[in-house]
Amino acid sequence: MTPTSDPTPDGSLPVIAELTDGARDFRLRMTVIDRESEVAFDMTCDRYGRTVHTGAAAAARAHRNRAAVEAYTTHLAPHADALLDAARRALDELHPARHLAGWRAVLDGLAASATEIRRALDRPADPGSPAEHAQHSALWPHLAAWADHSFIAIDLADQNKHHRHKAPLTDEEQQTWTQRAQAAQQRGELERTESWYAADGQLITLAHLIEDDDSTLVALRGDPDAPSWQVIGHYAHEYEAGKVLPVPVPPGVLSADVSRFNRPVPVPGVSLQELIRDVVEGRTAGDASEALLGAVQRGYIPGPMVRLQELLETSSRFASALETVQGRQIAARLSALGRQIEFLTHEVEEAAEDLGATVAVLPPHRTPVLRIRPRPAVDTAPPTPLARASVTARHR
């Protein structure tokens, strides 16, 4: 949902817009740099993801760091401090909520990174020198922090142009609409379309309330699967809802220390497609056994089945972190599926070992088929085509 906004009475909106636009342009440029760098790094790795061209990898990393410094200098250096000041002022005006302490810590971290970046930019090393490469490398974590987390400062700075929610329903109307929505939910006719958190930490959900083939857009406050949710408004369409409902705040993250722009080095691995190909091209039971064992391998290079279990466990943590009734239920399902995958992994491992112990080979009558048939001899006459009269006519 995209809320509407109006200029503030004191005329400060153009200044705020300049600050936030610069930060958004920096994040966009960093996204482009990140994608280009991934392509460059991929070209320095072998089929398993291991870096084999160290010189090219170092050159790609130096190019990435230099481009990030240039992006910060162009888009954020003139505005970083003012953006943080505007974000802190907006933060001080918000009502107390669970997430505000975390946001304040993010702003403090961004301020520290801005100080480090400014200190380096004030004393630049000689262009192209090893000292410059080292300087840019040291700045990369700070640049990545701004690319990762400046969206919080942007959202807070934009708070001055956000409208305030006004409850359109009286207490009696709210109770009536809540009862209608609860009845529709029991019938399976309350279709949710979007949800977000407001600045006060309340969960807001848009849903279509269907009654007698008629649909009304309603807004719910609270977890729709918990007993305490309420309808706080009904609207003709989403645009009307966006004008009066509390504006969304940035959603949270599953792991606080995860960085999109500063990811750890990928762990080498073998794809499931390669393992299948190894079985198809294999000749002995040991070939198929090795492929199966590769799928369930643990340790530094985990196999696809181990990765699948890790995916299920991580997704279970994500569903639980939603802190909703359905999220907890789905988390339990995913956790149970993860345990099933773990059991299946042990079964595959035992079957693979038994297959390898057979010390068998494929029988020789399973001969290969040539993909390209041999050409006929030069003096061989081409086959005589059928006479047209001998071709059976086809009638419709």
Short mmCIF file of C-alpha atoms in Angstrom, two decimals:
data_model
loop_
_atom_site.label_atom_id
_atom_site.label_comp_id
_atom_site.label_asym_id
_atom_site.label_seq_id
_atom_site.Cartn_x
_atom_site.Cartn_y
_atom_site.Cartn_z
CA MET A 1 0.00 0.00 0.00
CA THR A 2 1.38 3.41 -0.95
CA PRO A 3 0.13 6.13 1.37
CA THR A 4 -0.44 9.67 0.23
CA SER A 5 1.52 12.60 1.63
CA ASP A 6 1.27 16.35 1.74
CA PRO A 7 3.90 19.05 2.24
CA THR A 8 4.45 20.10 5.82
CA PRO A 9 3.26 23.57 6.83
CA ASP A 10 6.76 24.82 7.62
CA GLY A 11 7.94 24.08 4.09
CA SER A 12 10.65 21.61 5.18
CA LEU A 13 9.51 18.83 2.85
CA PRO A 14 11.74 19.74 -0.13
CA VAL A 15 14.81 19.61 2.15
CA ILE A 16 13.79 16.21 3.57
CA ALA A 17 13.06 14.96 0.07
CA GLU A 18 16.57 15.94 -1.01
CA LEU A 19 18.07 14.03 1.90
CA THR A 20 16.03 10.88 1.40
CA ASP A 21 16.43 10.92 -2.39
CA GLY A 22 20.20 11.01 -2.02
CA ALA A 23 20.11 8.02 0.32
CA ARG A 24 17.78 6.12 -2.00
CA ASP A 25 20.04 6.83 -4.99
CA PHE A 26 23.01 5.51 -3.03
CA ARG A 27 21.19 2.29 -2.14
CA LEU A 28 20.13 1.83 -5.77
CA ARG A 29 23.67 2.37 -7.00
CA MET A 30 25.00 -0.08 -4.41
CA THR A 31 22.53 -2.69 -5.62
CA VAL A 32 23.91 -2.32 -9.15
CA ILE A 33 27.49 -2.52 -7.86
CA ASP A 34 26.63 -5.64 -5.87
CA ARG A 35 25.13 -7.43 -8.88
CA GLU A 36 28.06 -6.52 -11.11
CA SER A 37 30.46 -7.74 -8.45
CA GLU A 38 28.68 -11.08 -8.10
CA VAL A 39 29.08 -11.67 -11.83
CA ALA A 40 32.77 -10.76 -11.66
CA PHE A 41 33.38 -13.00 -8.63
CA ASP A 42 31.55 -15.92 -10.26
CA MET A 43 34.00 -15.77 -13.17
CA THR A 44 36.90 -16.29 -10.76
CA CYS A 45 35.48 -19.54 -9.31
CA ASP A 46 35.38 -23.14 -10.45
CA ARG A 47 32.25 -25.24 -10.82
CA TYR A 48 32.11 -25.84 -7.06
CA GLY A 49 32.31 -22.16 -6.11
CA ARG A 50 35.97 -22.21 -5.06
CA THR A 51 38.08 -19.18 -6.00
CA VAL A 52 40.77 -20.27 -8.45
CA HIS A 53 41.74 -16.94 -10.03
CA THR A 54 42.88 -14.99 -6.98
CA GLY A 55 44.31 -12.09 -8.94
CA ALA A 56 41.10 -11.50 -10.85
CA ALA A 57 39.10 -11.79 -7.62
CA ALA A 58 41.29 -9.16 -5.95
CA ALA A 59 40.87 -6.85 -8.94
CA ALA A 60 37.09 -7.30 -8.88
CA ARG A 61 37.00 -6.55 -5.16
CA ALA A 62 39.11 -3.40 -5.62
CA HIS A 63 36.80 -2.22 -8.40
CA ARG A 64 33.75 -2.85 -6.20
CA ASN A 65 35.21 -0.91 -3.28
CA ARG A 66 36.23 2.04 -5.43
CA ALA A 67 32.79 2.21 -7.08
CA ALA A 68 31.10 2.15 -3.66
CA VAL A 69 33.26 5.03 -2.40
CA GLU A 70 32.41 7.05 -5.50
CA ALA A 71 28.70 6.33 -5.03
CA TYR A 72 28.80 7.50 -1.41
CA THR A 73 30.73 10.64 -2.34
CA THR A 74 28.22 11.50 -5.05
CA HIS A 75 24.91 10.68 -3.34
CA LEU A 76 25.34 10.58 0.44
CA ALA A 77 28.39 12.51 1.61
CA PRO A 78 26.64 15.91 1.45
CA HIS A 79 23.50 14.64 3.22
CA ALA A 80 24.44 11.85 5.67
CA ASP A 81 24.61 13.94 8.85
CA ALA A 82 21.47 15.96 8.04
CA LEU A 83 19.58 12.75 7.23
CA LEU A 84 20.52 11.23 10.58
CA ASP A 85 19.50 14.42 12.41
CA ALA A 86 16.09 14.39 10.73
CA ALA A 87 15.66 10.69 11.52
CA ARG A 88 16.51 11.22 15.21
CA ARG A 89 14.02 14.10 15.50
CA ALA A 90 11.28 11.93 14.05
CA LEU A 91 12.24 9.05 16.31
CA ASP A 92 11.94 11.23 19.40
CA GLU A 93 8.36 12.13 18.43
CA LEU A 94 7.13 8.54 18.11
CA HIS A 95 5.14 6.81 20.82
CA PRO A 96 7.11 4.13 22.74
CA ALA A 97 7.28 0.77 20.94
CA ARG A 98 9.44 -2.37 21.00
CA HIS A 99 11.34 -1.55 17.82
CA LEU A 100 12.42 2.01 18.65
CA ALA A 101 15.49 0.98 20.69
CA GLY A 102 16.73 -1.11 17.77
CA TRP A 103 16.16 1.76 15.34
CA ARG A 104 18.10 4.14 17.61
CA ALA A 105 21.00 1.67 17.69
CA VAL A 106 20.94 1.53 13.88
CA LEU A 107 21.12 5.33 13.65
CA ASP A 108 24.04 5.36 16.08
CA GLY A 109 25.82 2.73 13.99
CA LEU A 110 25.24 4.67 10.78
CA ALA A 111 26.60 7.81 12.45
CA ALA A 112 29.77 5.97 13.47
CA SER A 113 30.20 4.63 9.94
CA ALA A 114 29.64 8.11 8.46
CA THR A 115 32.40 9.44 10.72
CA GLU A 116 34.84 6.76 9.54
CA ILE A 117 33.98 7.38 5.90
CA ARG A 118 34.33 11.15 6.26
CA ARG A 119 37.70 10.76 7.99
CA ALA A 120 39.01 8.69 5.08
CA LEU A 121 37.57 10.99 2.40
CA ASP A 122 39.23 13.97 4.06
CA ARG A 123 42.62 12.25 3.75
CA PRO A 124 42.49 10.31 0.46
CA ALA A 125 45.43 8.14 -0.54
CA ASP A 126 47.18 8.43 -3.90
CA PRO A 127 44.87 7.21 -6.71
CA GLY A 128 45.61 3.63 -7.74
CA SER A 129 48.16 3.07 -4.97
CA PRO A 130 48.16 0.09 -2.58
CA ALA A 131 47.34 2.56 0.18
CA GLU A 132 44.17 3.58 -1.65
CA HIS A 133 43.17 -0.06 -2.11
CA ALA A 134 43.66 -0.67 1.60
CA GLN A 135 41.71 2.48 2.47
CA HIS A 136 38.78 1.49 0.25
CA SER A 137 38.83 -2.05 1.60
CA ALA A 138 38.60 -0.72 5.16
CA LEU A 139 35.68 1.51 4.16
CA TRP A 140 33.67 -1.24 2.49
CA PRO A 141 31.98 -2.53 5.70
CA HIS A 142 30.85 1.01 6.53
CA LEU A 143 29.55 1.59 3.00
CA ALA A 144 27.75 -1.76 3.13
CA ALA A 145 26.19 -0.78 6.46
CA TRP A 146 24.70 2.35 4.90
CA ALA A 147 23.47 0.36 1.91
CA ASP A 148 21.91 -2.26 4.19
CA HIS A 149 20.32 -0.12 6.89
CA SER A 150 19.84 3.44 5.65
CA PHE A 151 16.23 2.55 4.78
CA ILE A 152 15.42 3.00 8.48
CA ALA A 153 16.84 6.53 8.47
CA ILE A 154 14.98 7.26 5.24
CA ASP A 155 11.67 6.06 6.63
CA LEU A 156 12.09 8.02 9.86
CA ALA A 157 13.05 11.20 8.02
CA ASP A 158 9.90 10.82 5.93
CA GLN A 159 7.73 10.71 9.05
CA ASN A 160 7.11 14.46 8.92
CA LYS A 161 5.11 14.11 5.71
CA HIS A 162 3.08 11.13 6.89
CA HIS A 163 -0.50 11.65 7.89
CA ARG A 164 -1.88 10.61 11.27
CA HIS A 165 -4.47 7.87 11.51
CA LYS A 166 -7.97 8.96 12.42
CA ALA A 167 -10.38 6.24 13.50
CA PRO A 168 -13.39 6.46 11.15
CA LEU A 169 -15.63 4.24 13.29
CA THR A 170 -17.38 4.80 16.59
CA ASP A 171 -17.07 2.14 19.28
CA GLU A 172 -20.48 0.74 18.36
CA GLU A 173 -19.67 0.66 14.64
CA GLN A 174 -16.32 -0.96 15.34
CA GLN A 175 -17.99 -3.72 17.36
CA THR A 176 -20.58 -4.33 14.62
CA TRP A 177 -18.01 -4.52 11.82
CA THR A 178 -15.74 -6.74 13.90
CA GLN A 179 -18.58 -9.20 14.49
CA ARG A 180 -19.39 -9.24 10.75
CA ALA A 181 -15.74 -9.84 9.90
CA GLN A 182 -15.43 -12.62 12.48
CA ALA A 183 -18.51 -14.32 11.04
CA ALA A 184 -17.03 -14.05 7.54
CA GLN A 185 -13.76 -15.50 8.77
CA GLN A 186 -15.57 -18.54 10.15
CA ARG A 187 -17.24 -19.00 6.75
CA GLY A 188 -13.88 -18.68 5.01
CA GLU A 189 -14.94 -15.43 3.35
CA LEU A 190 -12.46 -12.98 4.87
CA GLU A 191 -9.70 -12.81 2.26
CA ARG A 192 -6.52 -11.08 3.40
CA THR A 193 -4.63 -9.05 0.82
CA GLU A 194 -1.86 -7.16 2.63
CA SER A 195 -0.39 -6.60 6.08
CA TRP A 196 2.14 -4.26 7.67
CA TYR A 197 3.19 -2.83 11.02
CA ALA A 198 2.41 0.74 12.07
CA ALA A 199 4.84 2.96 13.96
CA ASP A 200 3.23 1.99 17.28
CA GLY A 201 3.98 -1.69 16.66
CA GLN A 202 0.40 -2.65 15.81
CA LEU A 203 -0.19 -5.17 13.01
CA ILE A 204 -2.56 -3.82 10.32
CA THR A 205 -4.17 -6.16 7.77
CA LEU A 206 -6.32 -5.36 4.75
CA ALA A 207 -8.96 -7.96 3.86
CA HIS A 208 -11.99 -8.34 1.64
CA LEU A 209 -15.13 -9.04 3.67
CA ILE A 210 -17.48 -11.07 1.45
CA GLU A 211 -21.21 -11.13 2.21
CA ASP A 212 -23.86 -12.29 -0.25
CA ASP A 213 -21.54 -11.93 -3.25
CA ASP A 214 -20.68 -8.40 -2.15
CA SER A 215 -17.11 -7.50 -1.12
CA THR A 216 -16.04 -4.71 1.23
CA LEU A 217 -12.44 -3.75 1.96
CA VAL A 218 -11.83 -3.66 5.72
CA ALA A 219 -8.79 -2.94 7.86
CA LEU A 220 -8.00 -5.15 10.87
CA ARG A 221 -5.81 -4.28 13.84
CA GLY A 222 -4.04 -7.16 15.58
CA ASP A 223 -3.34 -10.76 14.62
CA PRO A 224 -6.34 -11.93 12.52
CA ASP A 225 -5.95 -15.45 13.95
CA ALA A 226 -5.89 -14.31 17.57
CA PRO A 227 -9.11 -13.61 19.48
CA SER A 228 -8.44 -9.91 20.13
CA TRP A 229 -8.32 -8.40 16.61
CA GLN A 230 -10.70 -5.61 15.59
CA VAL A 231 -11.97 -3.90 12.47
CA ILE A 232 -10.78 -0.28 12.46
CA GLY A 233 -12.29 0.85 9.17
CA HIS A 234 -14.03 -0.06 5.92
CA TYR A 235 -13.26 1.49 2.55
CA ALA A 236 -14.34 1.54 -1.07
CA HIS A 237 -10.84 0.70 -2.34
CA GLU A 238 -7.19 0.56 -1.30
CA TYR A 239 -6.46 4.16 -2.29
CA GLU A 240 -9.08 5.42 0.14
CA ALA A 241 -7.68 3.14 2.84
CA GLY A 242 -4.17 4.43 2.20
CA LYS A 243 -5.24 8.01 2.92
CA VAL A 244 -6.35 7.33 6.49
CA LEU A 245 -4.70 4.17 7.77
CA PRO A 246 -1.40 4.19 9.70
CA VAL A 247 1.53 4.14 7.30
CA PRO A 248 3.77 1.06 7.11
CA VAL A 249 7.13 1.03 8.83
CA PRO A 250 10.05 -1.07 7.55
CA PRO A 251 9.63 -4.76 8.38
CA GLY A 252 12.15 -6.53 10.55
CA VAL A 253 14.86 -9.08 9.74
CA LEU A 254 15.27 -12.71 10.74
CA SER A 255 18.94 -12.41 11.73
CA ALA A 256 20.24 -9.10 13.01
CA ASP A 257 23.78 -9.57 11.65
CA VAL A 258 22.88 -10.49 8.06
CA SER A 259 24.11 -8.14 5.34
CA ARG A 260 23.00 -8.25 1.72
CA PHE A 261 26.05 -6.25 0.62
CA ASN A 262 28.60 -7.95 2.83
CA ARG A 263 27.77 -11.65 2.54
CA PRO A 264 30.17 -14.33 3.75
CA VAL A 265 32.10 -16.29 1.14
CA PRO A 266 29.76 -18.96 -0.32
CA VAL A 267 30.46 -22.49 0.80
CA PRO A 268 31.50 -24.75 -2.12
CA GLY A 269 28.93 -27.32 -3.07
CA VAL A 270 27.81 -29.82 -5.69
CA SER A 271 24.40 -29.30 -7.29
CA LEU A 272 21.75 -32.00 -7.38
CA GLN A 273 21.83 -31.82 -11.17
CA GLU A 274 25.53 -32.75 -11.19
CA LEU A 275 24.92 -35.69 -8.86
CA ILE A 276 22.14 -37.00 -11.12
CA ARG A 277 24.47 -36.66 -14.09
CA ASP A 278 27.16 -38.63 -12.22
CA VAL A 279 24.69 -41.50 -11.77
CA VAL A 280 23.59 -41.39 -15.43
CA GLU A 281 27.21 -41.43 -16.61
CA GLY A 282 28.30 -44.03 -14.04
CA ARG A 283 29.28 -47.60 -14.90
CA THR A 284 29.68 -49.21 -11.48
CA ALA A 285 27.64 -49.39 -8.31
CA GLY A 286 30.37 -47.34 -6.67
CA ASP A 287 29.67 -44.43 -9.04
CA ALA A 288 26.00 -44.30 -8.02
CA SER A 289 26.92 -44.83 -4.39
CA GLU A 290 29.32 -41.86 -4.43
CA ALA A 291 26.65 -39.62 -5.96
CA LEU A 292 24.12 -40.61 -3.30
CA LEU A 293 26.65 -40.05 -0.54
CA GLY A 294 27.38 -36.62 -2.04
CA ALA A 295 23.72 -35.72 -1.63
CA VAL A 296 23.77 -36.51 2.10
CA GLN A 297 27.31 -35.36 2.86
CA ARG A 298 27.75 -33.17 5.93
CA GLY A 299 30.55 -30.89 7.02
CA TYR A 300 32.30 -28.17 5.04
CA ILE A 301 30.62 -29.05 1.72
CA PRO A 302 27.11 -30.21 2.66
CA GLY A 303 25.02 -32.09 0.13
CA PRO A 304 21.64 -31.00 -1.29
CA MET A 305 19.60 -33.05 1.18
CA VAL A 306 21.46 -31.51 4.10
CA ARG A 307 20.89 -28.10 2.54
CA LEU A 308 17.18 -28.87 2.21
CA GLN A 309 16.97 -29.69 5.90
CA GLU A 310 18.78 -26.43 6.69
CA LEU A 311 16.29 -24.55 4.49
CA LEU A 312 13.34 -26.08 6.33
CA GLU A 313 14.83 -25.28 9.74
CA THR A 314 15.57 -21.68 8.72
CA SER A 315 12.09 -21.27 7.27
CA SER A 316 10.66 -22.62 10.52
CA ARG A 317 12.55 -19.97 12.45
CA PHE A 318 11.22 -17.34 10.04
CA ALA A 319 7.61 -18.48 10.44
CA SER A 320 7.99 -18.48 14.22
CA ALA A 321 9.54 -15.00 14.14
CA LEU A 322 6.33 -13.65 12.55
CA GLU A 323 4.84 -13.91 16.06
CA THR A 324 1.37 -14.75 14.76
CA VAL A 325 -0.86 -17.73 15.43
CA GLN A 326 -0.54 -19.07 11.87
CA GLY A 327 3.20 -18.39 11.90
CA ARG A 328 3.71 -20.57 14.96
CA GLN A 329 1.57 -23.34 13.45
CA ILE A 330 3.49 -23.30 10.18
CA ALA A 331 6.78 -23.21 12.09
CA ALA A 332 5.80 -26.46 13.82
CA ARG A 333 4.95 -28.07 10.47
CA LEU A 334 8.26 -27.02 8.91
CA SER A 335 10.16 -28.25 11.95
CA ALA A 336 8.45 -31.65 11.65
CA LEU A 337 9.31 -31.78 7.94
CA GLY A 338 12.93 -31.01 8.81
CA ARG A 339 13.01 -34.00 11.15
CA GLN A 340 11.56 -36.18 8.38
CA ILE A 341 14.26 -35.00 5.98
CA GLU A 342 16.89 -35.84 8.60
CA PHE A 343 15.47 -39.37 8.93
CA LEU A 344 15.34 -39.71 5.13
CA THR A 345 18.93 -38.50 4.90
CA HIS A 346 20.07 -41.34 7.16
CA GLU A 347 18.07 -43.82 5.07
CA VAL A 348 19.67 -42.57 1.83
CA GLU A 349 23.11 -42.80 3.40
CA GLU A 350 22.56 -46.42 4.43
CA ALA A 351 21.17 -47.32 1.00
CA ALA A 352 24.15 -45.66 -0.69
CA GLU A 353 26.60 -47.62 1.43
CA ASP A 354 24.73 -50.87 0.69
CA LEU A 355 24.78 -50.06 -3.02
CA GLY A 356 28.52 -49.47 -2.94
CA ALA A 357 29.05 -52.72 -1.06
CA THR A 358 27.51 -54.72 -3.91
CA VAL A 359 30.71 -54.17 -5.98
CA ALA A 360 28.59 -54.54 -9.10
CA VAL A 361 28.81 -53.13 -12.62
CA LEU A 362 26.23 -52.57 -15.32
CA PRO A 363 25.83 -55.58 -17.68
CA PRO A 364 27.51 -55.24 -21.10
CA HIS A 365 24.25 -55.66 -23.04
CA ARG A 366 23.37 -52.10 -21.97
CA THR A 367 25.31 -50.72 -24.91
CA PRO A 368 25.45 -47.00 -25.73
CA VAL A 369 23.70 -45.57 -28.77
CA LEU A 370 25.63 -43.29 -31.08
CA ARG A 371 24.29 -39.77 -31.06
CA ILE A 372 25.57 -39.15 -34.62
CA ARG A 373 25.02 -41.92 -37.15
CA PRO A 374 27.90 -42.63 -39.55
CA ARG A 375 27.72 -41.08 -43.03
CA PRO A 376 27.07 -43.40 -45.98
CA ALA A 377 30.01 -44.26 -48.19
CA VAL A 378 30.80 -41.88 -51.05
CA ASP A 379 29.85 -44.39 -53.79
CA THR A 380 26.64 -45.44 -52.07
CA ALA A 381 23.52 -44.58 -54.07
CA PRO A 382 20.86 -42.63 -52.17
CA PRO A 383 17.61 -44.46 -51.45
CA THR A 384 15.07 -44.42 -54.29
CA PRO A 385 12.10 -42.19 -53.38
CA LEU A 386 8.62 -43.65 -53.68
CA ALA A 387 6.72 -42.94 -56.85
CA ARG A 388 4.02 -40.33 -56.38
CA ALA A 389 1.42 -42.73 -57.72
CA SER A 390 2.26 -45.27 -55.05
CA VAL A 391 1.63 -42.84 -52.19
CA THR A 392 -1.76 -43.44 -50.69
CA ALA A 393 -3.96 -40.40 -51.02
CA ARG A 394 -5.25 -38.98 -47.74
CA HIS A 395 -8.87 -37.92 -47.62
CA ARG A 396 -10.41 -35.63 -45.04
#
